[in-house]
mmCIF file of C-alpha atoms in Angstrom:
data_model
loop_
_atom_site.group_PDB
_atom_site.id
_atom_site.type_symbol
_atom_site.label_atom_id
_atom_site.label_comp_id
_atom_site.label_asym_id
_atom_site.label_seq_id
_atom_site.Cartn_x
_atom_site.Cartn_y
_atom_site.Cartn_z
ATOM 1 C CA UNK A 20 -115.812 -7.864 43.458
ATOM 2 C CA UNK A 21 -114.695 -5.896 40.465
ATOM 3 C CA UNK A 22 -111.681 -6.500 38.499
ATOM 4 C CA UNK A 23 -109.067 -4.243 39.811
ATOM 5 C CA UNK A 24 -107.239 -1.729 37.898
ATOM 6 C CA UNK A 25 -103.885 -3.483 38.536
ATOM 7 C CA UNK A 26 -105.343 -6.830 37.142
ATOM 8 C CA UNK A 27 -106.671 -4.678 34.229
ATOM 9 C CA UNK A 28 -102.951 -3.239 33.613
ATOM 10 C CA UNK A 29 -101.798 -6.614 33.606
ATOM 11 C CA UNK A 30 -103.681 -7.302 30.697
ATOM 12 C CA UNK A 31 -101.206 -4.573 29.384
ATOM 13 C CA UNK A 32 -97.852 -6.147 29.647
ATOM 14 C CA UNK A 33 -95.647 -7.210 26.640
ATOM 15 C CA UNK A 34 -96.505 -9.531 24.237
ATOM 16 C CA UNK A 35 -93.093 -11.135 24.293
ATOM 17 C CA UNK A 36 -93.513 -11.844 27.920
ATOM 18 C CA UNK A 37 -97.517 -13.680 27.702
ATOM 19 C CA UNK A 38 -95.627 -15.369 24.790
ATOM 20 C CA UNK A 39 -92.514 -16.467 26.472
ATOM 21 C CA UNK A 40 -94.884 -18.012 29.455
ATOM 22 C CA UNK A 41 -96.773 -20.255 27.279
ATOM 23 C CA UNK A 42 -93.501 -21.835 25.448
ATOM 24 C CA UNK A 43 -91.211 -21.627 28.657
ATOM 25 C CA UNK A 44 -89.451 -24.241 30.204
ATOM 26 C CA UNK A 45 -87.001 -24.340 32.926
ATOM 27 C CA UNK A 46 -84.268 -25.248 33.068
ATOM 28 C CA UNK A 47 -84.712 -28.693 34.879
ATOM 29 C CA UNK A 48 -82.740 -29.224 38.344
ATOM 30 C CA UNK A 49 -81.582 -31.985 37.892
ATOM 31 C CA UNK A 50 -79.589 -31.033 35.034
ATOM 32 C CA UNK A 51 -78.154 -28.193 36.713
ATOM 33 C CA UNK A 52 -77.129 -30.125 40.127
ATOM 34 C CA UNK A 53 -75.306 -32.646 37.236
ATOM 35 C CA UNK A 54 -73.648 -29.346 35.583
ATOM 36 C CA UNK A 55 -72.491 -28.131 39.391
ATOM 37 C CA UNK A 56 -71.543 -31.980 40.503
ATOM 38 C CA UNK A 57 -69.752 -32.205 37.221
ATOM 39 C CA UNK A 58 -67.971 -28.966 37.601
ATOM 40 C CA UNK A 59 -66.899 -29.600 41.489
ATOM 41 C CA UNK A 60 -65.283 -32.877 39.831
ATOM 42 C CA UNK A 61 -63.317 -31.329 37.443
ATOM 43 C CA UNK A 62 -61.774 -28.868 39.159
ATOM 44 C CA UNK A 63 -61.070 -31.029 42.431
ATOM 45 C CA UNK A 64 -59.251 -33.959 39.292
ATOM 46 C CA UNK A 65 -57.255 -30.756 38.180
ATOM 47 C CA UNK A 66 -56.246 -30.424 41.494
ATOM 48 C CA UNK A 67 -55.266 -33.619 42.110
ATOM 49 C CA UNK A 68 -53.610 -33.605 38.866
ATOM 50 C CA UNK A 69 -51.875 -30.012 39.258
ATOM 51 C CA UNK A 70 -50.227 -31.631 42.779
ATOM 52 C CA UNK A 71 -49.462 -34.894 41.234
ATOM 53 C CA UNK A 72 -47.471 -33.956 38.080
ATOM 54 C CA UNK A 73 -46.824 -29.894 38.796
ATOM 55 C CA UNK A 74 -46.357 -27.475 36.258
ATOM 56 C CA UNK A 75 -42.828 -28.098 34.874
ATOM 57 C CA UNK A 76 -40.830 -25.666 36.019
ATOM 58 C CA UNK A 77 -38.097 -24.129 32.800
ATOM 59 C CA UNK A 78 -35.533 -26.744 32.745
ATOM 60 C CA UNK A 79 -31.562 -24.493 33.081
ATOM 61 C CA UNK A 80 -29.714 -27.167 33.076
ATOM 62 C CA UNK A 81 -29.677 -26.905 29.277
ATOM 63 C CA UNK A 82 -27.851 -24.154 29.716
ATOM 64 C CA UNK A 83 -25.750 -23.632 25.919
ATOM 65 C CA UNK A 84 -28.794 -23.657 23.823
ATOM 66 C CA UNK A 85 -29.308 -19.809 22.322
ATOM 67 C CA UNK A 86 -32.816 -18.758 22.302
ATOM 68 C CA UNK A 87 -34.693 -18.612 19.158
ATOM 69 C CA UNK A 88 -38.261 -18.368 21.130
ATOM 70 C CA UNK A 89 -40.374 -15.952 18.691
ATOM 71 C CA UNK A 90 -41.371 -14.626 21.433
ATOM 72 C CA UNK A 91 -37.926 -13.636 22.807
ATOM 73 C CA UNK A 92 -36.781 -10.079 23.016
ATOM 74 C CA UNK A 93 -33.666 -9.115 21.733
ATOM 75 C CA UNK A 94 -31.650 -6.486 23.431
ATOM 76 C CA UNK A 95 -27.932 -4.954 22.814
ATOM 77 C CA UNK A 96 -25.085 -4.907 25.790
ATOM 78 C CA UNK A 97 -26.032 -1.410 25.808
ATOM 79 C CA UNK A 98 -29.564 -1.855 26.650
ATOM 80 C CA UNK A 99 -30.045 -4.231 29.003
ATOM 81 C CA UNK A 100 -28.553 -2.251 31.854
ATOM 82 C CA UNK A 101 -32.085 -0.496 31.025
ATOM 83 C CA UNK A 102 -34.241 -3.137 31.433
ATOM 84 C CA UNK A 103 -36.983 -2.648 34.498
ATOM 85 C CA UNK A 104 -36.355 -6.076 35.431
ATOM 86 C CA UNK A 105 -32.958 -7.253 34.729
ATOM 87 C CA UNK A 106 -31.252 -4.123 34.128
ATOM 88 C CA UNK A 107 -29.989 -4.342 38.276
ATOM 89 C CA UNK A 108 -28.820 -8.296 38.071
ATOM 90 C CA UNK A 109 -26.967 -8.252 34.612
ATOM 91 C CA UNK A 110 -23.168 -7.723 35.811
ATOM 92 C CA UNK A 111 -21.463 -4.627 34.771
ATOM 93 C CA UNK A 112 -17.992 -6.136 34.629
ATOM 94 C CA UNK A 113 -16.943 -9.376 33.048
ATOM 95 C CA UNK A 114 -14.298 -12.531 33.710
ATOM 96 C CA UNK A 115 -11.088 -11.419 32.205
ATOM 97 C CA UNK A 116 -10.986 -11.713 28.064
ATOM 98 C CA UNK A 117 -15.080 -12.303 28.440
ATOM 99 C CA UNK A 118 -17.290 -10.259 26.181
ATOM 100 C CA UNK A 119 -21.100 -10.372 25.522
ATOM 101 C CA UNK A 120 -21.348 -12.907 22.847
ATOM 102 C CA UNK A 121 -24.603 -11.675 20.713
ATOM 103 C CA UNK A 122 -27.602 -10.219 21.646
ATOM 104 C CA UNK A 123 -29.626 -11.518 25.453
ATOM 105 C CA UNK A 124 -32.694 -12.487 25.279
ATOM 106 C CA UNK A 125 -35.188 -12.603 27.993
ATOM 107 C CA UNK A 126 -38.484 -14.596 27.470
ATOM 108 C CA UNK A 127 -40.815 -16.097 30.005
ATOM 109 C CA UNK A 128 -39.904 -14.077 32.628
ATOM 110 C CA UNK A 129 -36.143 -14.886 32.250
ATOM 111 C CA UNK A 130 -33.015 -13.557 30.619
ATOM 112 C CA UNK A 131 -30.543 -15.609 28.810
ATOM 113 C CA UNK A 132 -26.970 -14.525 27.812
ATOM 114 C CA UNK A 133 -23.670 -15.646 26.638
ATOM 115 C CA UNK A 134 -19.962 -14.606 27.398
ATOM 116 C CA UNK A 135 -17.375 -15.834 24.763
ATOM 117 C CA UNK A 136 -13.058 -16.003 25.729
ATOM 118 C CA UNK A 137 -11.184 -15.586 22.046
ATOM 119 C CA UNK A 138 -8.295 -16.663 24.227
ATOM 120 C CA UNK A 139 -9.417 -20.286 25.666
ATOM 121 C CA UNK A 140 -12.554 -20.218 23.565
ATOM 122 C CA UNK A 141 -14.922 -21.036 26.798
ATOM 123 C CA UNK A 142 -18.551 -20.033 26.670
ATOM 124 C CA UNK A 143 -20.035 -19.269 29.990
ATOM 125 C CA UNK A 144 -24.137 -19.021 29.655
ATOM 126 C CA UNK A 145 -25.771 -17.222 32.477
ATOM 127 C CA UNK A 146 -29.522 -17.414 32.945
ATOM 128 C CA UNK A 147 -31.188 -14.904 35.516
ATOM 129 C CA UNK A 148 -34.839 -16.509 36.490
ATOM 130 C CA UNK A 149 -37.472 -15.776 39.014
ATOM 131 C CA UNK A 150 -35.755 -18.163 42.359
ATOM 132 C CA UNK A 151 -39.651 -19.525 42.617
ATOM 133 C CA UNK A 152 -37.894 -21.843 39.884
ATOM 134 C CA UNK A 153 -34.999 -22.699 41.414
ATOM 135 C CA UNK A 154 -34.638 -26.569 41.851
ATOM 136 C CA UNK A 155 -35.042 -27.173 45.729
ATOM 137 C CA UNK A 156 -31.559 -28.906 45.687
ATOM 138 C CA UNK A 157 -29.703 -27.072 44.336
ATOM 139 C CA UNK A 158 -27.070 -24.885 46.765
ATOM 140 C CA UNK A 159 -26.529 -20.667 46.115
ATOM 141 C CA UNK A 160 -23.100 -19.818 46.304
ATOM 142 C CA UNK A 161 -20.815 -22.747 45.524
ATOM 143 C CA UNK A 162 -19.395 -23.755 42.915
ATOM 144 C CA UNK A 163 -20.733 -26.970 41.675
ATOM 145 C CA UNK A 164 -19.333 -29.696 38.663
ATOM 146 C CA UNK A 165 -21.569 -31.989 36.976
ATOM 147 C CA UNK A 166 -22.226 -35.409 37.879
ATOM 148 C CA UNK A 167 -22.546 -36.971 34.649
ATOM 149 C CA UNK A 168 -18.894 -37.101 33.346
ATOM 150 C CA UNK A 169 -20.177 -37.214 29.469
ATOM 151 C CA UNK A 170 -21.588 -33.634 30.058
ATOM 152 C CA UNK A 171 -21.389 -30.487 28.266
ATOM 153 C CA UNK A 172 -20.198 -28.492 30.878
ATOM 154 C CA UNK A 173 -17.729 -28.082 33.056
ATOM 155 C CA UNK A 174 -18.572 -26.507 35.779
ATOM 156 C CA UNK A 175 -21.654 -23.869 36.903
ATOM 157 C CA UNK A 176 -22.627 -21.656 40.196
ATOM 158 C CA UNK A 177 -25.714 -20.302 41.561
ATOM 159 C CA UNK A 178 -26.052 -16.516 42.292
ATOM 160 C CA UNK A 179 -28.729 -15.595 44.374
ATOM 161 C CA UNK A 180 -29.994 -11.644 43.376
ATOM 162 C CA UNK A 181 -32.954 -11.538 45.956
ATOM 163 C CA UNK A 182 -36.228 -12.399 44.072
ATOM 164 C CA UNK A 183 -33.925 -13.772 41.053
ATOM 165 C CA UNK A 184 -31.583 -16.433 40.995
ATOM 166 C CA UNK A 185 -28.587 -16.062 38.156
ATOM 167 C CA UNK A 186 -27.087 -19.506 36.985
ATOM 168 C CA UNK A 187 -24.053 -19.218 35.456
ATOM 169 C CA UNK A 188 -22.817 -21.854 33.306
ATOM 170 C CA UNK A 189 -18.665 -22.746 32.264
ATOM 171 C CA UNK A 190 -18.408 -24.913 29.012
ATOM 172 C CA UNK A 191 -14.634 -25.793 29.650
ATOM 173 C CA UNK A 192 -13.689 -23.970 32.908
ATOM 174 C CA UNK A 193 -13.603 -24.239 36.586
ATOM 175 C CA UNK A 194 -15.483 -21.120 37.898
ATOM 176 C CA UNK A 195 -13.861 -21.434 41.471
ATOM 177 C CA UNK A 196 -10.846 -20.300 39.673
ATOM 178 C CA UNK A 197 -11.486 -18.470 36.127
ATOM 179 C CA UNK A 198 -9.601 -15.132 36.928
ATOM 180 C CA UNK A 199 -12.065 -12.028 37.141
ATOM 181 C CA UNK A 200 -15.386 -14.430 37.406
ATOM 182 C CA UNK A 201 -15.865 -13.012 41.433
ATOM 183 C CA UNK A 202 -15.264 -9.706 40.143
ATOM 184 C CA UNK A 203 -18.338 -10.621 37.347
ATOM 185 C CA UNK A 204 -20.875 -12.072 39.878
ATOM 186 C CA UNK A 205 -20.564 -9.205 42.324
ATOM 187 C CA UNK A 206 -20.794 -6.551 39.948
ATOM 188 C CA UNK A 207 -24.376 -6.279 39.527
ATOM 189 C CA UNK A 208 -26.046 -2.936 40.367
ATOM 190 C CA UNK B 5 -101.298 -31.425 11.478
ATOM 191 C CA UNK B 6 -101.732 -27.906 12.676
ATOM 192 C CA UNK B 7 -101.989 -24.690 10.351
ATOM 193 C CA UNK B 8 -98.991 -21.546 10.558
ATOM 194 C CA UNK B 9 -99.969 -18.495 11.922
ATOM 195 C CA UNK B 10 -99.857 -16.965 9.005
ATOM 196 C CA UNK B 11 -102.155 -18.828 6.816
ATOM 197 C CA UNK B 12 -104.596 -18.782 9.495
ATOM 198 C CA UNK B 13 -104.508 -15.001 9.021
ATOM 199 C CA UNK B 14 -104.629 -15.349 5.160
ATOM 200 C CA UNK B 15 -108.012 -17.493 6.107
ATOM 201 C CA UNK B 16 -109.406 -14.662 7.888
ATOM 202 C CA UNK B 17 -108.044 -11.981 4.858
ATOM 203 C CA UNK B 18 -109.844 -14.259 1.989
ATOM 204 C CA UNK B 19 -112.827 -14.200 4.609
ATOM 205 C CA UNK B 20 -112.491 -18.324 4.749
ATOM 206 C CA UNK B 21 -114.712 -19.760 7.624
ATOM 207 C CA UNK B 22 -111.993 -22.564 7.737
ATOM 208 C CA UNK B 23 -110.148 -19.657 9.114
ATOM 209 C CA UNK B 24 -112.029 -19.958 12.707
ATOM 210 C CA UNK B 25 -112.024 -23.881 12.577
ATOM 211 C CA UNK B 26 -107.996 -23.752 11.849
ATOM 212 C CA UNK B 27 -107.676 -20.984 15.147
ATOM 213 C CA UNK B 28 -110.521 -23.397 17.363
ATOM 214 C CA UNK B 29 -108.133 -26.405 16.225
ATOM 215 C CA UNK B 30 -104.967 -24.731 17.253
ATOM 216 C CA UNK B 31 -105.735 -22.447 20.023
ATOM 217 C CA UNK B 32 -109.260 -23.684 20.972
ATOM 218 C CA UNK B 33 -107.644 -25.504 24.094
ATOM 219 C CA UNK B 34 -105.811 -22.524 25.453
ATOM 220 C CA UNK B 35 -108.543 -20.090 24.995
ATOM 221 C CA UNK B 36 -110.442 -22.261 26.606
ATOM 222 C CA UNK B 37 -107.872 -22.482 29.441
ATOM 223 C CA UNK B 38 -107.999 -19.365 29.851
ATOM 224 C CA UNK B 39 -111.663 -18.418 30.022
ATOM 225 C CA UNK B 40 -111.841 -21.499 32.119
ATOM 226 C CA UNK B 41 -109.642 -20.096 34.821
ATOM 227 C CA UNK B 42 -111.212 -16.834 34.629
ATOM 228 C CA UNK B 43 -114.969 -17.741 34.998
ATOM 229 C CA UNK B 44 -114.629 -21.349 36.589
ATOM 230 C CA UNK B 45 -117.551 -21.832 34.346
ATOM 231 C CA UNK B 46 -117.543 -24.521 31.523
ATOM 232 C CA UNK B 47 -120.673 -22.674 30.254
ATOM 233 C CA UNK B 48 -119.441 -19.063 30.165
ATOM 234 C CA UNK B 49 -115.969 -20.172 29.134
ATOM 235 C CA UNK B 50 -116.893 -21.109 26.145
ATOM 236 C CA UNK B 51 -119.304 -18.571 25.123
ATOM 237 C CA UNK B 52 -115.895 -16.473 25.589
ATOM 238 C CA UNK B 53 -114.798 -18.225 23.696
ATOM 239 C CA UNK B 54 -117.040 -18.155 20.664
ATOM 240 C CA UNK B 55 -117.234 -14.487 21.229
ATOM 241 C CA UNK B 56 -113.253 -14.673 20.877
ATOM 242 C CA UNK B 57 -113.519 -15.755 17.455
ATOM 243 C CA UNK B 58 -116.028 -13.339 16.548
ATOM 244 C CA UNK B 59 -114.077 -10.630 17.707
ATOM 245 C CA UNK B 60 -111.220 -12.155 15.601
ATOM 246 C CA UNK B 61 -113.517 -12.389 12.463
ATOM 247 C CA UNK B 62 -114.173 -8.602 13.089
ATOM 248 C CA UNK B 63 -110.849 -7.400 13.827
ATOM 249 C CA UNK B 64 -108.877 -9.233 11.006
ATOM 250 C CA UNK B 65 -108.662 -7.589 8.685
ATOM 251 C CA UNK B 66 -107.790 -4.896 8.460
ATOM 252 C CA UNK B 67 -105.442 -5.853 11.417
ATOM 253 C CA UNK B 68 -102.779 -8.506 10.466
ATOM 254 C CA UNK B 69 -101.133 -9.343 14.151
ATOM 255 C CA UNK B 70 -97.072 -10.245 14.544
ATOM 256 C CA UNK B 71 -97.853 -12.553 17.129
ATOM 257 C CA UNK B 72 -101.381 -14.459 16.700
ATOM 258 C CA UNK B 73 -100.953 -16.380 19.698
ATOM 259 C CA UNK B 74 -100.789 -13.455 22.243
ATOM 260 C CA UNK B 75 -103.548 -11.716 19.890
ATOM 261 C CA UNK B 76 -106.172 -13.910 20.369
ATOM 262 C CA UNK B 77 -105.410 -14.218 24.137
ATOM 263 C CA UNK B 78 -105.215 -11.371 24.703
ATOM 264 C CA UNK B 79 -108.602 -11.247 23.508
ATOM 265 C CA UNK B 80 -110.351 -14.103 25.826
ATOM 266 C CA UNK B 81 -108.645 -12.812 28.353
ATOM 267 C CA UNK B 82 -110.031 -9.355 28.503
ATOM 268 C CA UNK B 83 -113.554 -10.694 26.870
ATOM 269 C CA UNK B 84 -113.621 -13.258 30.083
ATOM 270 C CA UNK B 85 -112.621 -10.280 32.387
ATOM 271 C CA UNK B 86 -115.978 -8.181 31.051
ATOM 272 C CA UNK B 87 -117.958 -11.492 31.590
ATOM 273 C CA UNK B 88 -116.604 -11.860 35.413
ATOM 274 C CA UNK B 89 -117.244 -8.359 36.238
ATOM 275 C CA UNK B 90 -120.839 -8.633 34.911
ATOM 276 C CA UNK B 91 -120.983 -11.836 36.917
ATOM 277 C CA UNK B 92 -119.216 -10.208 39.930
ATOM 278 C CA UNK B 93 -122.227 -10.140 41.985
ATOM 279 C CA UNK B 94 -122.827 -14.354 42.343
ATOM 280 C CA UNK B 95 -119.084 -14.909 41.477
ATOM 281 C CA UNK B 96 -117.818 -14.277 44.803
ATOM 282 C CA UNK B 97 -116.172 -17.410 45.678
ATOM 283 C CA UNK B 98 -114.614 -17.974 41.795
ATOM 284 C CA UNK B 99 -110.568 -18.709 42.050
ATOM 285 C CA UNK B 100 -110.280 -15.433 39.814
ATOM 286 C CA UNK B 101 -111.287 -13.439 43.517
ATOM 287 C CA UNK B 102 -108.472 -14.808 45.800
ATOM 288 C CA UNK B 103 -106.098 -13.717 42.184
ATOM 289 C CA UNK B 104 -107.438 -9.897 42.267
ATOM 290 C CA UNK B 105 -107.466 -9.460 46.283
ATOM 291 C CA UNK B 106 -103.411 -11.032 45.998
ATOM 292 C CA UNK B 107 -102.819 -8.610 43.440
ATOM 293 C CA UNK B 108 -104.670 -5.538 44.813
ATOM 294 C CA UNK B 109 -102.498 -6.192 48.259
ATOM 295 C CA UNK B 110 -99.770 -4.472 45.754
ATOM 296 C CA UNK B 111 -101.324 -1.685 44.715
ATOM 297 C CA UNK B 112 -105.153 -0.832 45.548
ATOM 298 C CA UNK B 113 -107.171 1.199 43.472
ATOM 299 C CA UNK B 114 -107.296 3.864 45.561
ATOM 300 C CA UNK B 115 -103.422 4.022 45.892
ATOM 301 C CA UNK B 116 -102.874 4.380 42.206
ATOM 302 C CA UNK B 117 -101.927 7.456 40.886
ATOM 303 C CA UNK B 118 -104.237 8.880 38.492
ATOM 304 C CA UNK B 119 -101.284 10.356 36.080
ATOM 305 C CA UNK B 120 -100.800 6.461 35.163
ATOM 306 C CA UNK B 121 -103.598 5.066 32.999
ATOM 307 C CA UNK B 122 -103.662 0.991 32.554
ATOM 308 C CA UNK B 123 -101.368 0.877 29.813
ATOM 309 C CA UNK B 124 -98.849 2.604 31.439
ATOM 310 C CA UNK B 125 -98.925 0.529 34.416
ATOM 311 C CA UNK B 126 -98.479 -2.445 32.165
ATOM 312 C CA UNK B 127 -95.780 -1.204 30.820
ATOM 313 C CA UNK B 128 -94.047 -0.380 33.761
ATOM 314 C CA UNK B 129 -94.698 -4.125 35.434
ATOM 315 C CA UNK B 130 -93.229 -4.968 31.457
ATOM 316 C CA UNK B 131 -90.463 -3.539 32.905
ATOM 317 C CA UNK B 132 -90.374 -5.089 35.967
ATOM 318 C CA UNK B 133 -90.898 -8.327 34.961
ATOM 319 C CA UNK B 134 -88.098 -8.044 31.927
ATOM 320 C CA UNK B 135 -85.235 -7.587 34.439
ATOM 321 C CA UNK B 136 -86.579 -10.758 36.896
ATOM 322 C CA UNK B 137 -85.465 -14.081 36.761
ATOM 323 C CA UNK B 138 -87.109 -15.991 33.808
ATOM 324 C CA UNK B 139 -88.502 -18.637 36.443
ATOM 325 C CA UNK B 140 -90.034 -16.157 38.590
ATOM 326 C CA UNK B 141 -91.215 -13.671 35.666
ATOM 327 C CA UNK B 142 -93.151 -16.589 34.019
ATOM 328 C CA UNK B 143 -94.663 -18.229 37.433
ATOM 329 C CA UNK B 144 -96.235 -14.670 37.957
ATOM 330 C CA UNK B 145 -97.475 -14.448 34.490
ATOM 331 C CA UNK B 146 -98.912 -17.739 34.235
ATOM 332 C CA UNK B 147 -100.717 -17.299 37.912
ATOM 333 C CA UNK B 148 -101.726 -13.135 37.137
ATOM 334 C CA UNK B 149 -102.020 -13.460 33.198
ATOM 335 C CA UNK B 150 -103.820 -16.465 32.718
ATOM 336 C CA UNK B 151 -104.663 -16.955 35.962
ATOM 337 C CA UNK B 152 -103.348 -20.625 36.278
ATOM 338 C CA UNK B 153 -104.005 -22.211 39.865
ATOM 339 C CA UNK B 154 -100.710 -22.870 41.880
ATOM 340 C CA UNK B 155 -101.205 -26.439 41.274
ATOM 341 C CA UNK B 156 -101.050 -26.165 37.567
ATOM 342 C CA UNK B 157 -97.864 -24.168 37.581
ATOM 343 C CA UNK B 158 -96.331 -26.257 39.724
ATOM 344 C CA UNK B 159 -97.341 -29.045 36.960
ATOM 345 C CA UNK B 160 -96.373 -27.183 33.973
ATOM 346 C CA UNK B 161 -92.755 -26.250 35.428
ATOM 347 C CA UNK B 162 -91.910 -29.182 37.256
ATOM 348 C CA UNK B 163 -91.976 -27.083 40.310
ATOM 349 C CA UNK B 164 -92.869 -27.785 44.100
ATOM 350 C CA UNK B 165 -96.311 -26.181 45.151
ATOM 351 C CA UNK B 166 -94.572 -24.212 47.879
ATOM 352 C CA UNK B 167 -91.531 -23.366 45.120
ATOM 353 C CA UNK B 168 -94.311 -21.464 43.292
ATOM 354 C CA UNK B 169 -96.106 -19.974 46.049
ATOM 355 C CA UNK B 170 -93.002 -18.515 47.574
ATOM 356 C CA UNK B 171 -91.982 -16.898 43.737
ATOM 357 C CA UNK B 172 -95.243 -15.345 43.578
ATOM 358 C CA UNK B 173 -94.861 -14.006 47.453
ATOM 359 C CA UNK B 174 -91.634 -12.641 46.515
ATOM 360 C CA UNK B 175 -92.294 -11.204 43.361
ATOM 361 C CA UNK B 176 -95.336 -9.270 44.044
ATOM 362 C CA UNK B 177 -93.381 -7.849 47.307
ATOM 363 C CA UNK B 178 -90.614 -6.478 44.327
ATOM 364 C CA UNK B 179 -92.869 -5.278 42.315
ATOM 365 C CA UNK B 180 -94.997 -3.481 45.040
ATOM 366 C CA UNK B 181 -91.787 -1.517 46.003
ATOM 367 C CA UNK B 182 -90.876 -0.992 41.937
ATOM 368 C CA UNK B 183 -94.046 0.217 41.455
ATOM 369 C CA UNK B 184 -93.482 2.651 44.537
ATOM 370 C CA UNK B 185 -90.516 3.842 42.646
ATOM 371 C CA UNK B 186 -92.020 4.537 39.858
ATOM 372 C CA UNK B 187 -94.496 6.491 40.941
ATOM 373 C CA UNK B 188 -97.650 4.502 40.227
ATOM 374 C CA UNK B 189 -98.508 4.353 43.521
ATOM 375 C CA UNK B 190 -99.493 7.727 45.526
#
């Protein structure tokens, strides 16, 4: 039998590749099955781990801390009405003798502003959030008063704005009867 | 302690005999290998393989090869190839046979097209072989380039017998239909 042209082309083929055949060695199974084993583990312990200590979800219960995140952004009153996001939940009127106090800053997905009284010198904070974060017990609607008697607040409500939740925060007044504050929450576009 | 390429190829510019002792001491095994698995004949293997280094003596210089390994197989290779087909006639039953028939199931003679000389068909199964698997690409060169039994791939890769056997199968079917594609075959 003669040596076919095919096994004569082969003869033909790169020298890399005769080369590469002489050196090569594979990669050996065993050490892949321990890379896939050792992969399967991981993620299934960050599983485990993700459902026993979750993500921590943004904590609003601090609610009279301003915002100096570097990655905030800072808009005017003017502007916010504006915003794609939270230019439909900001409220277009305010409590009586309430004006934006500063610039609002939204970071992470959230918005963070302050109302300031000359008059009784109250603060109220409100924070407008994505209502995935919402603590599960907390009730929409009410107005609610803190439990701990040594806190900073006096009393705060939960607004819910469809895939937002607003909380807004009273450092020395009762919501359920600051004049003009129903007027504030349902004034949102 | 074995010589670099390169000074073996200074040997063989200063015309040093030590120059075909370093090569027989460094590659004297593979060529042998080679020839070995080409002629299944201890004998004509290694008159291939003298001839090898002849044909190295000769050739450097003037030629000064990048890779000195692949050089001098290539040239037991094709000198063992030369010997087979003058020994075709009582070689019948050589291991080198069931190779060629396996390979000419992808593409026989008659069904190449006569646009594509050898080179060009090498090239094109470089080309084939560049964008396979590196298992499967060097299983098919060890068993159709230096003509390694099934056995000793297997051994050399850590590889089941049937592993190997069922890379070549599929790899000769892919490069039967790339070859198609390409045009080489009519």
């Amino acid at each position: 039998m003669s040596v076919s042209r095919i096994s004569k082309a082969m003869g033909y083929i790169d020298d890399e590749l005769i080369s590469e055949a002489e050196s090569y060695k594979p990669k050996s199974s065993f050490v892949i099955t321990t890379i896939k084993v050792a992969a399967v583990a991981f993620a299934a312990c960050l599983v485990i781990a993700m459902i026993i200590n979750p993500q921590p979800k943004p904590d609003f219960t601090i609610t009279y801390t301003s915002t100096t995140s570097a990655n905030a952004e800072a808009l005017y009153a003017h502007e916010i009405y504006d915003h794609k996001v939270f230019g439909d939940c900001f409220p277009t009127e305010f409590a009586d003798n309430y004006f934006i106090n500063g610039k609002i800053y939204i970071y992470d997905n959230t918005l963070e502003a302050e109302f300031y009284n000359h008059f009784n010198l109250d603060t109220i904070y409100l924070h407008i959030f994505p209502k995935k974060y919402l603590p599960q017990d907390e009730v929409m609607g009410r107005v609610l008063y803190p439990q701990n008697k040594n806190s900073d607040i006096t009393s705060y409500t939960w607004v819910d704005m469809g895939e937002y939740a607003a909380k807004y925060t009273s450092e020395k007044c009762d919501l359920a009867t600051l004049e003009g504050f129903d007027k504030m929450i349902n004034s949102t576009k | 302690m074995l010589v670099d390429d390169n000074k073996i190829i200074e040997l063989f510019f200063s015309r040093s005999e030590k120059a075909i002792a370093e090569t027989a001491s460094k590659y004297g095994k593979l060529c042998l290998s080679i020839a070995g698995n080409i002629l299944s004949n201890t004998e004509d293997s290694e008159e291939c393989v003298n001839d090898t280094y002849l044909t190295l003596w000769n050739k450097i210089p003037p030629a000064r090869p990048a890779n000195f390994m692949t050089f001098i197989c290539k040239i037991v290779r094709n000198l063992s190839l030369k010997k087979l087909e003058y020994n075709r006639a009582k070689r019948r039953d050589s291991n080198i046979t069931v190779c060629f028939s396996e390979l000419e199931e992808i593409l026989p003679d008659h069904a190449i097209s006569k646009n594509f000389d050898d080179e060009e068909i090498g090239r094109v199964i470089s080309e084939f072989l560049k964008k396979e698997k590196a298992d499967a690409r060097n299983v098919f060169i060890r068993k159709y380039w230096y003509f390694d039994s099934v056995s000793d791939i297997a051994k050399r890769y850590k590889f089941s017998e049937s592993k190997v056997k069922s890379m070549l199968f599929h790899t000769r079917n892919k490069l039967k239909k790339y070859l198609i594609k390409e045009g080489v075959h009519i």
